[in-house]
Amino acid sequence: MNQDAFIVTPGSKISLRKDYDPAYQDGYHEKAEAAQKLQANIQQLAQYQDILYAQNTYAVLIIFQAMDAAGKDSTIKHVMSGVNPQGFQVFSFKAPSDEELDHDYLWRSSKALPERGRIGIFNRSYYEELLVVRVHPEILNKQQLPHNHKGNQIWKQRFEEINNFEKYLVNNGVIILKFFLNVSKSEQKRRFLERIKYPEKNWKFSVNDVRERAFWDDYMQAYEEVFQHTSTDWAPWYIVPADRKWFTRLVVADIICAKLKQLNLKYPTVSEEHRQELLKAKYILEQEA
């Protein structure tokens, strides 16, 4: 798979409407073909995760951002289906609590970072501070910031802070993968109507989801600026087509596997003293009646 087709070149200005097709399939025409490749990636990911956990050197942080109904939950569910639950954790970031508002905006994300040897997934993240907060700037009033910190310079400041935060994490062995699931407005509408139509999906839908559609263009502009300013050499953004969920899952799994492969992960080797202890234990077990 040509992963370069999805990555945002650091510092580049992009147009989601012109440069990225939400229905792009990279030559895959059959869902069954993609499913076979996805299953192979899932098995490979499970193996890499086992070694990652045993080596206990790196941590992996996977960030998902998207408009509503883009398929974040189902992508996480399918891609991570073969991974040992002890080796990864998922955090979904909703509106901040009163306690969280009493801290800086990165505080709640810092608390949720994965430990070494684990894969952490952020279903939405600190990037909401550059997206929903920018589209709805009145939210800043709840953040109890000093008055002179609420001007237009705050967005440039937060781009810089997040880049520095991610650079710090990478320098300390945290591998960061950032995915934007790029769903079209028409496909979002279809999925919303499906959630309303089927009772078992009603719980997924909120009338506020429809209200947010009115700000679609504002969100697209905010996302484009996020990609321009925070797709970096150490933590680039991947824009993943999301109109076909089966292809979305394949792309995400393929990129994660490729990144883990680059780490050249290996199971830890034991000392000579430990090896002798193993041989002694083996002898004792073999002598049992």
mmCIF file of C-alpha atoms in Angstrom:
data_model
loop_
_atom_site.group_PDB
_atom_site.id
_atom_site.type_symbol
_atom_site.label_atom_id
_atom_site.label_comp_id
_atom_site.label_asym_id
_atom_site.label_seq_id
_atom_site.Cartn_x
_atom_site.Cartn_y
_atom_site.Cartn_z
ATOM 1 C CA MET A 1 0.000 0.000 0.000
ATOM 2 C CA ASN A 2 1.251 3.487 -0.864
ATOM 3 C CA GLN A 3 1.196 5.116 2.575
ATOM 4 C CA ASP A 4 2.637 8.349 1.181
ATOM 5 C CA ALA A 5 -0.773 9.006 -0.358
ATOM 6 C CA PHE A 6 -2.201 9.579 3.133
ATOM 7 C CA ILE A 7 0.540 11.496 4.917
ATOM 8 C CA VAL A 8 0.505 15.281 5.245
ATOM 9 C CA THR A 9 3.890 16.704 4.321
ATOM 10 C CA PRO A 10 5.088 18.824 7.269
ATOM 11 C CA GLY A 11 4.426 22.524 6.725
ATOM 12 C CA SER A 12 2.322 22.052 3.606
ATOM 13 C CA LYS A 13 -1.000 23.752 3.007
ATOM 14 C CA ILE A 14 -3.667 21.287 1.959
ATOM 15 C CA SER A 15 -7.295 21.349 0.936
ATOM 16 C CA LEU A 16 -9.383 18.475 2.232
ATOM 17 C CA ARG A 17 -11.917 19.022 -0.537
ATOM 18 C CA LYS A 18 -9.414 19.179 -3.408
ATOM 19 C CA ASP A 19 -6.484 17.039 -2.279
ATOM 20 C CA TYR A 20 -8.093 14.111 -0.444
ATOM 21 C CA ASP A 21 -10.907 11.888 -1.711
ATOM 22 C CA PRO A 22 -12.951 10.328 1.135
ATOM 23 C CA ALA A 23 -13.877 7.473 -1.226
ATOM 24 C CA TYR A 24 -10.303 6.689 -2.364
ATOM 25 C CA GLN A 25 -9.498 2.948 -2.402
ATOM 26 C CA ASP A 26 -5.843 2.726 -3.565
ATOM 27 C CA GLY A 27 -6.602 0.058 -6.152
ATOM 28 C CA TYR A 28 -8.666 -2.153 -3.864
ATOM 29 C CA HIS A 29 -11.935 -2.996 -5.609
ATOM 30 C CA GLU A 30 -13.116 -5.986 -3.617
ATOM 31 C CA LYS A 31 -14.075 -5.781 0.036
ATOM 32 C CA ALA A 32 -13.089 -9.442 0.455
ATOM 33 C CA GLU A 33 -9.570 -8.729 -0.797
ATOM 34 C CA ALA A 34 -9.172 -5.903 1.705
ATOM 35 C CA ALA A 35 -10.585 -8.077 4.505
ATOM 36 C CA GLN A 36 -7.955 -10.726 3.830
ATOM 37 C CA LYS A 37 -5.160 -8.169 3.965
ATOM 38 C CA LEU A 38 -6.657 -6.625 7.115
ATOM 39 C CA GLN A 39 -6.718 -10.000 8.856
ATOM 40 C CA ALA A 40 -3.053 -10.520 8.047
ATOM 41 C CA ASN A 41 -2.262 -7.081 9.480
ATOM 42 C CA ILE A 42 -4.265 -7.815 12.631
ATOM 43 C CA GLN A 43 -2.266 -10.997 13.221
ATOM 44 C CA GLN A 44 0.990 -9.167 12.604
ATOM 45 C CA LEU A 45 -0.051 -6.352 14.929
ATOM 46 C CA ALA A 46 -0.778 -8.871 17.689
ATOM 47 C CA GLN A 47 2.744 -10.268 17.329
ATOM 48 C CA TYR A 48 4.356 -6.831 17.345
ATOM 49 C CA GLN A 49 2.343 -5.831 20.403
ATOM 50 C CA ASP A 50 3.517 -8.921 22.277
ATOM 51 C CA ILE A 51 7.165 -8.052 21.603
ATOM 52 C CA LEU A 52 6.532 -4.370 22.391
ATOM 53 C CA TYR A 53 5.150 -5.387 25.783
ATOM 54 C CA ALA A 54 8.031 -7.762 26.508
ATOM 55 C CA GLN A 55 10.726 -5.304 25.419
ATOM 56 C CA ASN A 56 9.193 -2.534 27.555
ATOM 57 C CA THR A 57 11.143 0.236 25.809
ATOM 58 C CA TYR A 58 8.688 2.052 23.558
ATOM 59 C CA ALA A 59 5.120 3.199 24.061
ATOM 60 C CA VAL A 60 2.754 3.807 21.149
ATOM 61 C CA LEU A 61 0.179 6.605 21.150
ATOM 62 C CA ILE A 62 -2.473 6.432 18.421
ATOM 63 C CA ILE A 63 -4.690 9.491 17.993
ATOM 64 C CA PHE A 64 -7.987 9.431 16.104
ATOM 65 C CA GLN A 65 -9.702 12.637 15.075
ATOM 66 C CA ALA A 66 -12.732 12.897 12.804
ATOM 67 C CA MET A 67 -16.132 14.382 12.259
ATOM 68 C CA ASP A 68 -19.031 12.496 13.823
ATOM 69 C CA ALA A 69 -19.934 9.119 12.261
ATOM 70 C CA ALA A 70 -16.571 8.792 10.505
ATOM 71 C CA GLY A 71 -16.017 5.360 12.064
ATOM 72 C CA LYS A 72 -13.513 5.920 14.863
ATOM 73 C CA ASP A 73 -15.087 3.391 17.230
ATOM 74 C CA SER A 74 -15.465 0.640 14.635
ATOM 75 C CA THR A 75 -11.933 1.208 13.337
ATOM 76 C CA ILE A 76 -10.488 0.820 16.828
ATOM 77 C CA LYS A 77 -12.643 -2.267 17.433
ATOM 78 C CA HIS A 78 -11.602 -4.052 14.243
ATOM 79 C CA VAL A 79 -7.940 -3.069 14.014
ATOM 80 C CA MET A 80 -7.209 -3.893 17.656
ATOM 81 C CA SER A 81 -9.337 -7.059 17.710
ATOM 82 C CA GLY A 82 -6.309 -9.376 17.893
ATOM 83 C CA VAL A 83 -4.320 -7.436 20.469
ATOM 84 C CA ASN A 84 -3.989 -8.666 24.057
ATOM 85 C CA PRO A 85 -6.269 -6.375 26.149
ATOM 86 C CA GLN A 86 -3.517 -6.146 28.777
ATOM 87 C CA GLY A 87 -1.298 -4.418 26.243
ATOM 88 C CA PHE A 88 -3.432 -1.492 25.180
ATOM 89 C CA GLN A 89 -5.924 1.028 26.500
ATOM 90 C CA VAL A 90 -8.466 3.403 24.958
ATOM 91 C CA PHE A 91 -9.433 6.849 26.243
ATOM 92 C CA SER A 92 -12.329 8.882 24.868
ATOM 93 C CA PHE A 93 -12.169 12.573 25.629
ATOM 94 C CA LYS A 94 -15.529 14.274 26.099
ATOM 95 C CA ALA A 95 -16.222 17.793 27.327
ATOM 96 C CA PRO A 96 -13.765 18.538 30.169
ATOM 97 C CA SER A 97 -14.926 18.156 33.758
ATOM 98 C CA ASP A 98 -14.690 20.893 36.391
ATOM 99 C CA GLU A 99 -11.498 19.283 37.714
ATOM 100 C CA GLU A 100 -9.965 19.193 34.237
ATOM 101 C CA LEU A 101 -10.880 22.832 33.621
ATOM 102 C CA ASP A 102 -8.876 23.726 36.730
ATOM 103 C CA HIS A 103 -5.738 22.458 34.967
ATOM 104 C CA ASP A 104 -3.978 23.271 31.708
ATOM 105 C CA TYR A 105 -5.572 21.786 28.593
ATOM 106 C CA LEU A 106 -2.912 19.075 28.191
ATOM 107 C CA TRP A 107 -3.247 17.808 31.749
ATOM 108 C CA ARG A 108 -5.955 15.212 31.211
ATOM 109 C CA SER A 109 -4.174 13.847 28.134
ATOM 110 C CA SER A 110 -0.856 13.623 29.986
ATOM 111 C CA LYS A 111 -2.523 11.496 32.671
ATOM 112 C CA ALA A 112 -3.769 9.065 30.038
ATOM 113 C CA LEU A 113 -0.502 8.506 28.177
ATOM 114 C CA PRO A 114 0.446 4.836 27.660
ATOM 115 C CA GLU A 115 3.179 3.240 29.727
ATOM 116 C CA ARG A 116 6.246 1.741 28.069
ATOM 117 C CA GLY A 117 5.358 -1.512 26.372
ATOM 118 C CA ARG A 118 1.737 -0.512 25.786
ATOM 119 C CA ILE A 119 -0.378 0.917 23.003
ATOM 120 C CA GLY A 120 -2.589 3.836 24.002
ATOM 121 C CA ILE A 121 -5.456 5.077 21.861
ATOM 122 C CA PHE A 122 -6.988 8.534 22.122
ATOM 123 C CA ASN A 123 -10.488 8.631 20.650
ATOM 124 C CA ARG A 124 -10.404 12.394 20.140
ATOM 125 C CA SER A 125 -7.623 14.186 21.949
ATOM 126 C CA TYR A 126 -6.003 17.463 22.921
ATOM 127 C CA TYR A 127 -6.502 18.461 19.276
ATOM 128 C CA GLU A 128 -10.094 19.289 20.193
ATOM 129 C CA GLU A 129 -8.577 22.458 21.656
ATOM 130 C CA LEU A 130 -7.711 23.497 18.096
ATOM 131 C CA LEU A 131 -10.934 22.240 16.530
ATOM 132 C CA VAL A 132 -14.174 22.426 18.485
ATOM 133 C CA VAL A 133 -12.798 25.237 20.663
ATOM 134 C CA ARG A 134 -11.800 27.185 17.569
ATOM 135 C CA VAL A 135 -15.159 26.640 15.870
ATOM 136 C CA HIS A 136 -16.910 27.564 19.132
ATOM 137 C CA PRO A 137 -14.551 30.143 20.720
ATOM 138 C CA GLU A 138 -17.059 30.804 23.499
ATOM 139 C CA ILE A 139 -15.723 27.583 25.056
ATOM 140 C CA LEU A 140 -12.554 29.492 25.934
ATOM 141 C CA ASN A 141 -14.558 31.461 28.492
ATOM 142 C CA LYS A 142 -14.969 28.279 30.533
ATOM 143 C CA GLN A 143 -11.245 27.590 30.607
ATOM 144 C CA GLN A 144 -10.540 30.314 33.146
ATOM 145 C CA LEU A 145 -7.538 31.598 31.228
ATOM 146 C CA PRO A 146 -5.998 34.996 31.924
ATOM 147 C CA HIS A 147 -7.720 37.608 29.784
ATOM 148 C CA ASN A 148 -4.606 38.404 27.730
ATOM 149 C CA HIS A 149 -4.323 34.706 26.747
ATOM 150 C CA LYS A 150 -7.621 34.589 24.872
ATOM 151 C CA GLY A 151 -6.746 36.594 21.753
ATOM 152 C CA ASN A 152 -6.164 35.276 18.231
ATOM 153 C CA GLN A 153 -2.564 34.471 19.114
ATOM 154 C CA ILE A 154 -3.781 31.552 21.230
ATOM 155 C CA TRP A 155 -4.077 29.242 18.214
ATOM 156 C CA LYS A 156 -0.507 29.844 17.054
ATOM 157 C CA GLN A 157 0.597 29.386 20.653
ATOM 158 C CA ARG A 158 -1.220 26.067 20.957
ATOM 159 C CA PHE A 159 0.194 24.776 17.672
ATOM 160 C CA GLU A 160 3.640 25.403 19.097
ATOM 161 C CA GLU A 161 2.820 23.912 22.509
ATOM 162 C CA ILE A 162 1.406 20.721 21.022
ATOM 163 C CA ASN A 163 4.362 20.299 18.679
ATOM 164 C CA ASN A 164 6.734 20.715 21.622
ATOM 165 C CA PHE A 165 4.668 18.307 23.736
ATOM 166 C CA GLU A 166 4.766 15.639 21.017
ATOM 167 C CA LYS A 167 8.476 16.190 20.403
ATOM 168 C CA TYR A 168 9.090 15.664 24.120
ATOM 169 C CA LEU A 169 7.111 12.414 24.031
ATOM 170 C CA VAL A 170 8.949 11.121 20.965
ATOM 171 C CA ASN A 171 12.299 11.976 22.566
ATOM 172 C CA ASN A 172 11.244 9.772 25.476
ATOM 173 C CA GLY A 173 10.308 6.732 23.428
ATOM 174 C CA VAL A 174 6.632 7.397 22.678
ATOM 175 C CA ILE A 175 5.766 6.642 19.055
ATOM 176 C CA ILE A 176 2.912 8.904 17.889
ATOM 177 C CA LEU A 177 0.536 8.028 15.052
ATOM 178 C CA LYS A 178 -2.154 10.587 14.208
ATOM 179 C CA PHE A 179 -5.113 9.625 12.017
ATOM 180 C CA PHE A 180 -7.836 11.858 10.626
ATOM 181 C CA LEU A 181 -10.707 9.738 9.305
ATOM 182 C CA ASN A 182 -11.876 11.771 6.331
ATOM 183 C CA VAL A 183 -15.591 11.146 5.831
ATOM 184 C CA SER A 184 -17.597 13.117 3.269
ATOM 185 C CA LYS A 185 -20.546 15.238 4.315
ATOM 186 C CA SER A 186 -22.915 13.138 2.182
ATOM 187 C CA GLU A 187 -21.721 9.887 3.753
ATOM 188 C CA GLN A 188 -22.072 11.378 7.221
ATOM 189 C CA LYS A 189 -25.684 12.226 6.392
ATOM 190 C CA ARG A 190 -26.338 8.645 5.251
ATOM 191 C CA ARG A 191 -24.882 7.232 8.463
ATOM 192 C CA PHE A 192 -26.869 9.665 10.601
ATOM 193 C CA LEU A 193 -30.103 8.602 8.888
ATOM 194 C CA GLU A 194 -29.161 4.962 9.462
ATOM 195 C CA ARG A 195 -28.658 5.627 13.167
ATOM 196 C CA ILE A 196 -32.117 7.150 13.343
ATOM 197 C CA LYS A 197 -33.749 4.386 11.301
ATOM 198 C CA TYR A 198 -32.517 1.389 13.283
ATOM 199 C CA PRO A 199 -33.477 1.238 17.000
ATOM 200 C CA GLU A 200 -30.274 -0.595 17.946
ATOM 201 C CA LYS A 201 -28.303 2.396 16.640
ATOM 202 C CA ASN A 202 -30.428 5.161 18.168
ATOM 203 C CA TRP A 203 -28.140 5.421 21.186
ATOM 204 C CA LYS A 204 -25.304 6.558 18.908
ATOM 205 C CA PHE A 205 -27.197 9.585 17.686
ATOM 206 C CA SER A 206 -27.663 12.984 19.263
ATOM 207 C CA VAL A 207 -29.527 15.920 17.768
ATOM 208 C CA ASN A 208 -26.408 17.946 18.546
ATOM 209 C CA ASP A 209 -24.641 15.934 15.846
ATOM 210 C CA VAL A 210 -26.948 17.523 13.275
ATOM 211 C CA ARG A 211 -26.395 20.984 14.731
ATOM 212 C CA GLU A 212 -22.644 20.565 14.330
ATOM 213 C CA ARG A 213 -23.111 19.783 10.612
ATOM 214 C CA ALA A 214 -23.994 23.443 10.155
ATOM 215 C CA PHE A 215 -20.357 24.228 11.020
ATOM 216 C CA TRP A 216 -18.909 21.725 8.537
ATOM 217 C CA ASP A 217 -16.935 24.297 6.540
ATOM 218 C CA ASP A 218 -15.584 25.873 9.721
ATOM 219 C CA TYR A 219 -14.385 22.480 10.924
ATOM 220 C CA MET A 220 -12.728 21.718 7.587
ATOM 221 C CA GLN A 221 -10.841 25.008 7.743
ATOM 222 C CA ALA A 222 -9.797 24.326 11.331
ATOM 223 C CA TYR A 223 -8.596 20.820 10.418
ATOM 224 C CA GLU A 224 -6.601 22.123 7.461
ATOM 225 C CA GLU A 225 -4.777 24.581 9.717
ATOM 226 C CA VAL A 226 -4.119 21.843 12.268
ATOM 227 C CA PHE A 227 -2.550 19.666 9.581
ATOM 228 C CA GLN A 228 -0.459 22.538 8.237
ATOM 229 C CA HIS A 229 0.933 23.495 11.627
ATOM 230 C CA THR A 230 1.127 20.173 13.509
ATOM 231 C CA SER A 231 2.066 17.562 10.907
ATOM 232 C CA THR A 232 5.728 17.223 11.802
ATOM 233 C CA ASP A 233 8.647 14.958 10.967
ATOM 234 C CA TRP A 234 8.345 13.334 14.396
ATOM 235 C CA ALA A 235 4.531 13.095 14.468
ATOM 236 C CA PRO A 236 2.946 13.453 11.012
ATOM 237 C CA TRP A 237 -0.774 13.377 10.274
ATOM 238 C CA TYR A 238 -2.355 10.669 8.128
ATOM 239 C CA ILE A 239 -5.577 11.583 6.309
ATOM 240 C CA VAL A 240 -7.447 8.313 5.827
ATOM 241 C CA PRO A 241 -10.408 7.951 3.432
ATOM 242 C CA ALA A 242 -13.439 7.067 5.554
ATOM 243 C CA ASP A 243 -16.410 6.685 3.203
ATOM 244 C CA ARG A 244 -15.746 2.948 3.039
ATOM 245 C CA LYS A 245 -15.123 1.584 6.507
ATOM 246 C CA TRP A 246 -13.441 -1.586 5.265
ATOM 247 C CA PHE A 247 -10.788 0.494 3.517
ATOM 248 C CA THR A 248 -10.359 2.821 6.504
ATOM 249 C CA ARG A 249 -9.555 -0.132 8.742
ATOM 250 C CA LEU A 250 -7.103 -1.557 6.236
ATOM 251 C CA VAL A 251 -5.170 1.704 5.911
ATOM 252 C CA VAL A 252 -4.943 2.286 9.664
ATOM 253 C CA ALA A 253 -3.806 -1.282 10.364
ATOM 254 C CA ASP A 254 -1.256 -1.173 7.563
ATOM 255 C CA ILE A 255 0.297 2.079 8.802
ATOM 256 C CA ILE A 256 0.474 0.881 12.422
ATOM 257 C CA CYS A 257 2.133 -2.385 11.385
ATOM 258 C CA ALA A 258 4.634 -0.578 9.164
ATOM 259 C CA LYS A 259 5.580 1.767 12.004
ATOM 260 C CA LEU A 260 6.047 -1.044 14.506
ATOM 261 C CA LYS A 261 8.150 -2.967 11.986
ATOM 262 C CA GLN A 262 10.477 0.037 11.699
ATOM 263 C CA LEU A 263 11.202 -0.183 15.427
ATOM 264 C CA ASN A 264 13.005 -3.515 14.905
ATOM 265 C CA LEU A 265 11.418 -4.888 18.070
ATOM 266 C CA LYS A 266 13.016 -7.902 19.733
ATOM 267 C CA TYR A 267 12.218 -10.064 22.726
ATOM 268 C CA PRO A 268 14.600 -9.369 25.630
ATOM 269 C CA THR A 269 17.631 -11.618 25.970
ATOM 270 C CA VAL A 270 18.365 -13.090 29.384
ATOM 271 C CA SER A 271 21.671 -13.003 31.233
ATOM 272 C CA GLU A 272 23.869 -16.074 31.578
ATOM 273 C CA GLU A 273 22.892 -16.274 35.241
ATOM 274 C CA HIS A 274 19.206 -16.283 34.329
ATOM 275 C CA ARG A 275 19.809 -18.916 31.652
ATOM 276 C CA GLN A 276 21.465 -21.185 34.195
ATOM 277 C CA GLU A 277 18.473 -20.738 36.488
ATOM 278 C CA LEU A 278 16.186 -21.774 33.642
ATOM 279 C CA LEU A 279 18.232 -24.900 33.050
ATOM 280 C CA LYS A 280 18.080 -25.708 36.774
ATOM 281 C CA ALA A 281 14.303 -25.236 36.766
ATOM 282 C CA LYS A 282 14.024 -27.467 33.709
ATOM 283 C CA TYR A 283 16.040 -30.206 35.457
ATOM 284 C CA ILE A 284 13.841 -30.035 38.588
ATOM 285 C CA LEU A 285 10.653 -30.275 36.507
ATOM 286 C CA GLU A 286 11.959 -33.207 34.501
ATOM 287 C CA GLN A 287 12.835 -35.088 37.691
ATOM 288 C CA GLU A 288 9.262 -34.978 38.947
ATOM 289 C CA ALA A 289 7.522 -38.328 39.024
#
